[in-house]
PDB file of C-alpha atoms in Angstrom:
ATOM      1  CA  MET A   1      -0.148  -0.082  -0.291  1.00  0.00           C
ATOM      2  CA  LYS A   2       2.881   2.633   0.877  1.00  0.00           C
ATOM      3  CA  LYS A   3       4.683   1.781  -2.345  1.00  0.00           C
ATOM      4  CA  MET A   4       1.681   2.477  -4.469  1.00  0.00           C
ATOM      5  CA  ALA A   5       0.722   5.920  -2.608  1.00  0.00           C
ATOM      6  CA  PHE A   6       4.299   6.264  -3.247  1.00  0.00           C
ATOM      7  CA  THR A   7       4.416   5.517  -6.791  1.00  0.00           C
ATOM      8  CA  LEU A   8       0.988   7.637  -7.019  1.00  0.00           C
ATOM      9  CA  PHE A   9       2.753  10.583  -5.521  1.00  0.00           C
ATOM     10  CA  LEU A  10       5.608  10.879  -7.725  1.00  0.00           C
ATOM     11  CA  ILE A  11       4.074  10.213 -11.234  1.00  0.00           C
ATOM     12  CA  PRO A  12       2.705  13.855 -11.367  1.00  0.00           C
ATOM     13  CA  PHE A  13       6.220  15.131 -10.537  1.00  0.00           C
ATOM     14  CA  PHE A  14       7.656  13.124 -13.250  1.00  0.00           C
ATOM     15  CA  LEU A  15       5.182  13.964 -16.116  1.00  0.00           C
ATOM     16  CA  ILE A  16       5.658  17.716 -15.086  1.00  0.00           C
ATOM     17  CA  GLY A  17       9.596  17.133 -15.735  1.00  0.00           C
ATOM     18  CA  CYS A  18       8.837  15.733 -18.921  1.00  0.00           C
ATOM     19  CA  SER A  19       7.173  18.414 -20.494  1.00  0.00           C
ATOM     20  CA  ASN A  20       8.708  19.726 -23.666  1.00  0.00           C
ATOM     21  CA  GLU A  21       6.687  22.928 -23.857  1.00  0.00           C
ATOM     22  CA  GLN A  22       9.049  25.959 -24.524  1.00  0.00           C
ATOM     23  CA  LYS A  23       8.487  29.093 -22.938  1.00  0.00           C
ATOM     24  CA  VAL A  24       9.710  31.957 -24.792  1.00  0.00           C
ATOM     25  CA  GLN A  25       8.554  35.624 -24.042  1.00  0.00           C
ATOM     26  CA  VAL A  26       9.434  38.771 -26.142  1.00  0.00           C
ATOM     27  CA  LEU A  27       9.112  42.541 -25.266  1.00  0.00           C
ATOM     28  CA  ASN A  28       9.026  44.597 -28.344  1.00  0.00           C
ATOM     29  CA  GLU A  29       8.745  48.246 -27.993  1.00  0.00           C
ATOM     30  CA  SER A  30       9.245  49.223 -31.345  1.00  0.00           C
ATOM     31  CA  GLY A  31       5.959  47.934 -32.007  1.00  0.00           C
ATOM     32  CA  ASP A  32       7.352  45.913 -35.227  1.00  0.00           C
ATOM     33  CA  GLU A  33       5.139  42.713 -34.705  1.00  0.00           C
ATOM     34  CA  GLU A  34       6.726  41.003 -37.847  1.00  0.00           C
ATOM     35  CA  ARG A  35      10.042  40.838 -36.238  1.00  0.00           C
ATOM     36  CA  ARG A  36       9.029  40.296 -32.646  1.00  0.00           C
ATOM     37  CA  ALA A  37       7.264  36.848 -34.581  1.00  0.00           C
ATOM     38  CA  GLU A  38       9.743  36.047 -36.392  1.00  0.00           C
ATOM     39  CA  VAL A  39      12.640  36.496 -33.118  1.00  0.00           C
ATOM     40  CA  GLU A  40       9.835  34.203 -31.133  1.00  0.00           C
ATOM     41  CA  GLU A  41      10.180  31.378 -33.848  1.00  0.00           C
ATOM     42  CA  MET A  42      13.665  31.415 -34.110  1.00  0.00           C
ATOM     43  CA  ILE A  43      14.125  30.588 -30.486  1.00  0.00           C
ATOM     44  CA  LYS A  44      11.403  28.283 -30.102  1.00  0.00           C
ATOM     45  CA  ASN A  45      12.735  26.360 -33.695  1.00  0.00           C
ATOM     46  CA  THR A  46      15.853  25.676 -31.500  1.00  0.00           C
ATOM     47  CA  GLU A  47      15.495  22.134 -30.342  1.00  0.00           C
ATOM     48  CA  GLU A  48      17.982  22.629 -27.399  1.00  0.00           C
ATOM     49  CA  VAL A  49      16.154  25.801 -25.516  1.00  0.00           C
ATOM     50  CA  TYR A  50      14.039  25.310 -22.880  1.00  0.00           C
ATOM     51  CA  THR A  51      13.310  28.895 -22.088  1.00  0.00           C
ATOM     52  CA  GLY A  52      14.222  32.279 -23.353  1.00  0.00           C
ATOM     53  CA  THR A  53      13.706  35.951 -23.450  1.00  0.00           C
ATOM     54  CA  ALA A  54      13.957  38.456 -26.340  1.00  0.00           C
ATOM     55  CA  ILE A  55      14.151  42.191 -25.572  1.00  0.00           C
ATOM     56  CA  PHE A  56      14.110  44.773 -28.504  1.00  0.00           C
ATOM     57  CA  VAL A  57      15.273  48.171 -27.730  1.00  0.00           C
ATOM     58  CA  GLU A  58      16.010  50.763 -30.713  1.00  0.00           C
ATOM     59  CA  ASP A  59      18.272  49.071 -32.933  1.00  0.00           C
ATOM     60  CA  GLU A  60      19.425  46.416 -30.057  1.00  0.00           C
ATOM     61  CA  LEU A  61      18.409  42.975 -29.566  1.00  0.00           C
ATOM     62  CA  LEU A  62      19.225  41.060 -26.167  1.00  0.00           C
ATOM     63  CA  VAL A  63      18.214  37.337 -26.312  1.00  0.00           C
ATOM     64  CA  ALA A  64      18.843  35.211 -23.075  1.00  0.00           C
ATOM     65  CA  ILE A  65      18.302  31.621 -23.422  1.00  0.00           C
ATOM     66  CA  GLN A  66      18.555  28.457 -20.930  1.00  0.00           C
ATOM     67  CA  VAL A  67      19.340  25.269 -22.971  1.00  0.00           C
ATOM     68  CA  LYS A  68      17.677  22.289 -21.535  1.00  0.00           C
ATOM     69  CA  PRO A  69      19.362  20.472 -18.574  1.00  0.00           C
ATOM     70  CA  TRP A  70      21.073  17.609 -19.853  1.00  0.00           C
ATOM     71  CA  LEU A  71      22.446  19.764 -22.929  1.00  0.00           C
ATOM     72  CA  GLY A  72      24.302  22.225 -20.750  1.00  0.00           C
ATOM     73  CA  PHE A  73      27.651  20.951 -22.660  1.00  0.00           C
ATOM     74  CA  LYS A  74      26.636  22.526 -25.801  1.00  0.00           C
ATOM     75  CA  GLU A  75      25.341  25.912 -24.428  1.00  0.00           C
ATOM     76  CA  ARG A  76      27.901  27.909 -26.143  1.00  0.00           C
ATOM     77  CA  LYS A  77      27.384  26.101 -29.707  1.00  0.00           C
ATOM     78  CA  VAL A  78      23.681  26.905 -29.324  1.00  0.00           C
ATOM     79  CA  GLU A  79      24.418  30.432 -28.656  1.00  0.00           C
ATOM     80  CA  LYS A  80      26.686  31.008 -31.268  1.00  0.00           C
ATOM     81  CA  ARG A  81      24.609  29.251 -33.679  1.00  0.00           C
ATOM     82  CA  LEU A  82      21.473  31.359 -32.548  1.00  0.00           C
ATOM     83  CA  GLN A  83      23.555  34.659 -32.556  1.00  0.00           C
ATOM     84  CA  LYS A  84      24.369  33.968 -36.294  1.00  0.00           C
ATOM     85  CA  GLU A  85      21.047  32.987 -37.448  1.00  0.00           C
ATOM     86  CA  ILE A  86      19.560  36.067 -36.334  1.00  0.00           C
ATOM     87  CA  GLU A  87      22.476  38.495 -37.252  1.00  0.00           C
ATOM     88  CA  GLU A  88      22.242  36.688 -40.943  1.00  0.00           C
ATOM     89  CA  LYS A  89      18.560  37.473 -40.565  1.00  0.00           C
ATOM     90  CA  TYR A  90      18.726  41.144 -39.330  1.00  0.00           C
ATOM     91  CA  PRO A  91      21.881  42.676 -40.139  1.00  0.00           C
ATOM     92  CA  ASP A  92      20.762  46.275 -39.091  1.00  0.00           C
ATOM     93  CA  LEU A  93      20.228  45.427 -35.174  1.00  0.00           C
ATOM     94  CA  ASN A  94      23.308  44.928 -32.730  1.00  0.00           C
ATOM     95  CA  VAL A  95      22.327  41.195 -31.447  1.00  0.00           C
ATOM     96  CA  VAL A  96      23.630  39.844 -27.841  1.00  0.00           C
ATOM     97  CA  VAL A  97      22.821  36.145 -27.172  1.00  0.00           C
ATOM     98  CA  SER A  98      23.528  34.660 -23.875  1.00  0.00           C
ATOM     99  CA  THR A  99      23.031  31.343 -22.374  1.00  0.00           C
ATOM    100  CA  ASP A 100      24.053  32.940 -18.751  1.00  0.00           C
ATOM    101  CA  TYR A 101      21.364  32.003 -16.504  1.00  0.00           C
ATOM    102  CA  LYS A 102      21.715  35.926 -14.363  1.00  0.00           C
ATOM    103  CA  MET A 103      21.526  37.364 -17.981  1.00  0.00           C
ATOM    104  CA  HIS A 104      18.022  35.258 -18.386  1.00  0.00           C
ATOM    105  CA  TRP A 105      16.919  36.088 -14.754  1.00  0.00           C
ATOM    106  CA  GLU A 106      17.764  39.804 -15.388  1.00  0.00           C
ATOM    107  CA  SER A 107      16.174  39.951 -18.717  1.00  0.00           C
ATOM    108  CA  GLN A 108      12.689  38.250 -17.162  1.00  0.00           C
ATOM    109  CA  LYS A 109      12.792  41.117 -14.516  1.00  0.00           C
ATOM    110  CA  LEU A 110      12.751  43.688 -17.330  1.00  0.00           C
ATOM    111  CA  LEU A 111       9.572  41.999 -19.224  1.00  0.00           C
ATOM    112  CA  GLU A 112       7.506  43.605 -16.150  1.00  0.00           C
ATOM    113  CA  GLU A 113       9.473  47.170 -16.335  1.00  0.00           C
ATOM    114  CA  GLU A 114       7.459  49.789 -17.692  1.00  0.00           C
ATOM    115  CA  ASP A 115       9.886  52.821 -18.260  1.00  0.00           C
ATOM    116  CA  GLN A 116      11.225  52.590 -21.735  1.00  0.00           C
ATOM    117  CA  LYS A 117      14.654  54.836 -20.058  1.00  0.00           C
ATOM    118  CA  LYS A 118      15.231  52.284 -17.412  1.00  0.00           C
ATOM    119  CA  ILE A 119      14.565  49.220 -19.767  1.00  0.00           C
ATOM    120  CA  SER A 120      17.295  50.730 -22.561  1.00  0.00           C
ATOM    121  CA  GLU A 121      19.597  51.369 -19.451  1.00  0.00           C
ATOM    122  CA  LYS A 122      19.436  48.146 -18.157  1.00  0.00           C
ATOM    123  CA  VAL A 123      19.779  46.472 -21.661  1.00  0.00           C
ATOM    124  CA  ASP A 124      23.047  48.575 -22.179  1.00  0.00           C
ATOM    125  CA  LYS A 125      24.325  47.598 -18.881  1.00  0.00           C
ATOM    126  CA  LEU A 126      23.262  43.432 -19.546  1.00  0.00           C
ATOM    127  CA  LYS A 127      24.876  43.834 -23.125  1.00  0.00           C
ATOM    128  CA  SER A 128      28.350  45.297 -21.546  1.00  0.00           C
ATOM    129  CA  LEU A 129      28.501  42.616 -18.918  1.00  0.00           C
ATOM    130  CA  ALA A 130      27.928  39.827 -21.674  1.00  0.00           C
ATOM    131  CA  LYS A 131      30.888  41.109 -23.525  1.00  0.00           C
ATOM    132  CA  GLU A 132      32.878  40.983 -20.399  1.00  0.00           C
ATOM    133  CA  GLU A 133      32.296  37.238 -19.971  1.00  0.00           C
ATOM    134  CA  THR A 134      33.157  36.728 -23.196  1.00  0.00           C
TER     135      THR A 134
END
């Protein structure tokens, strides 16, 4: 009886952990919905990406992604491939793609920010941190 109760207790956690649903959020203050949708689709089409955030500010694009846990050794390859893909599609944008968790965390906070000036300043700061890291 205890084994059955234990098994029934663990099944929901196992099913939740096996979910393949990606979570991608895009903040686009410029109002270009076509670009927003295309970038969101690019991130979703990258199989290794678990979750991602993209923030458009003027002529800049910050993309913070997290790869699936068992693919951690491929983080840099995924990062470079996605950056190259976005830069080829949008040569007029300054693109930064990062797999750093702190970058993802900070970009998630920016999605809730309402002040465009603060968003722009924070994106500049995050981009400079990303360049220091590499």
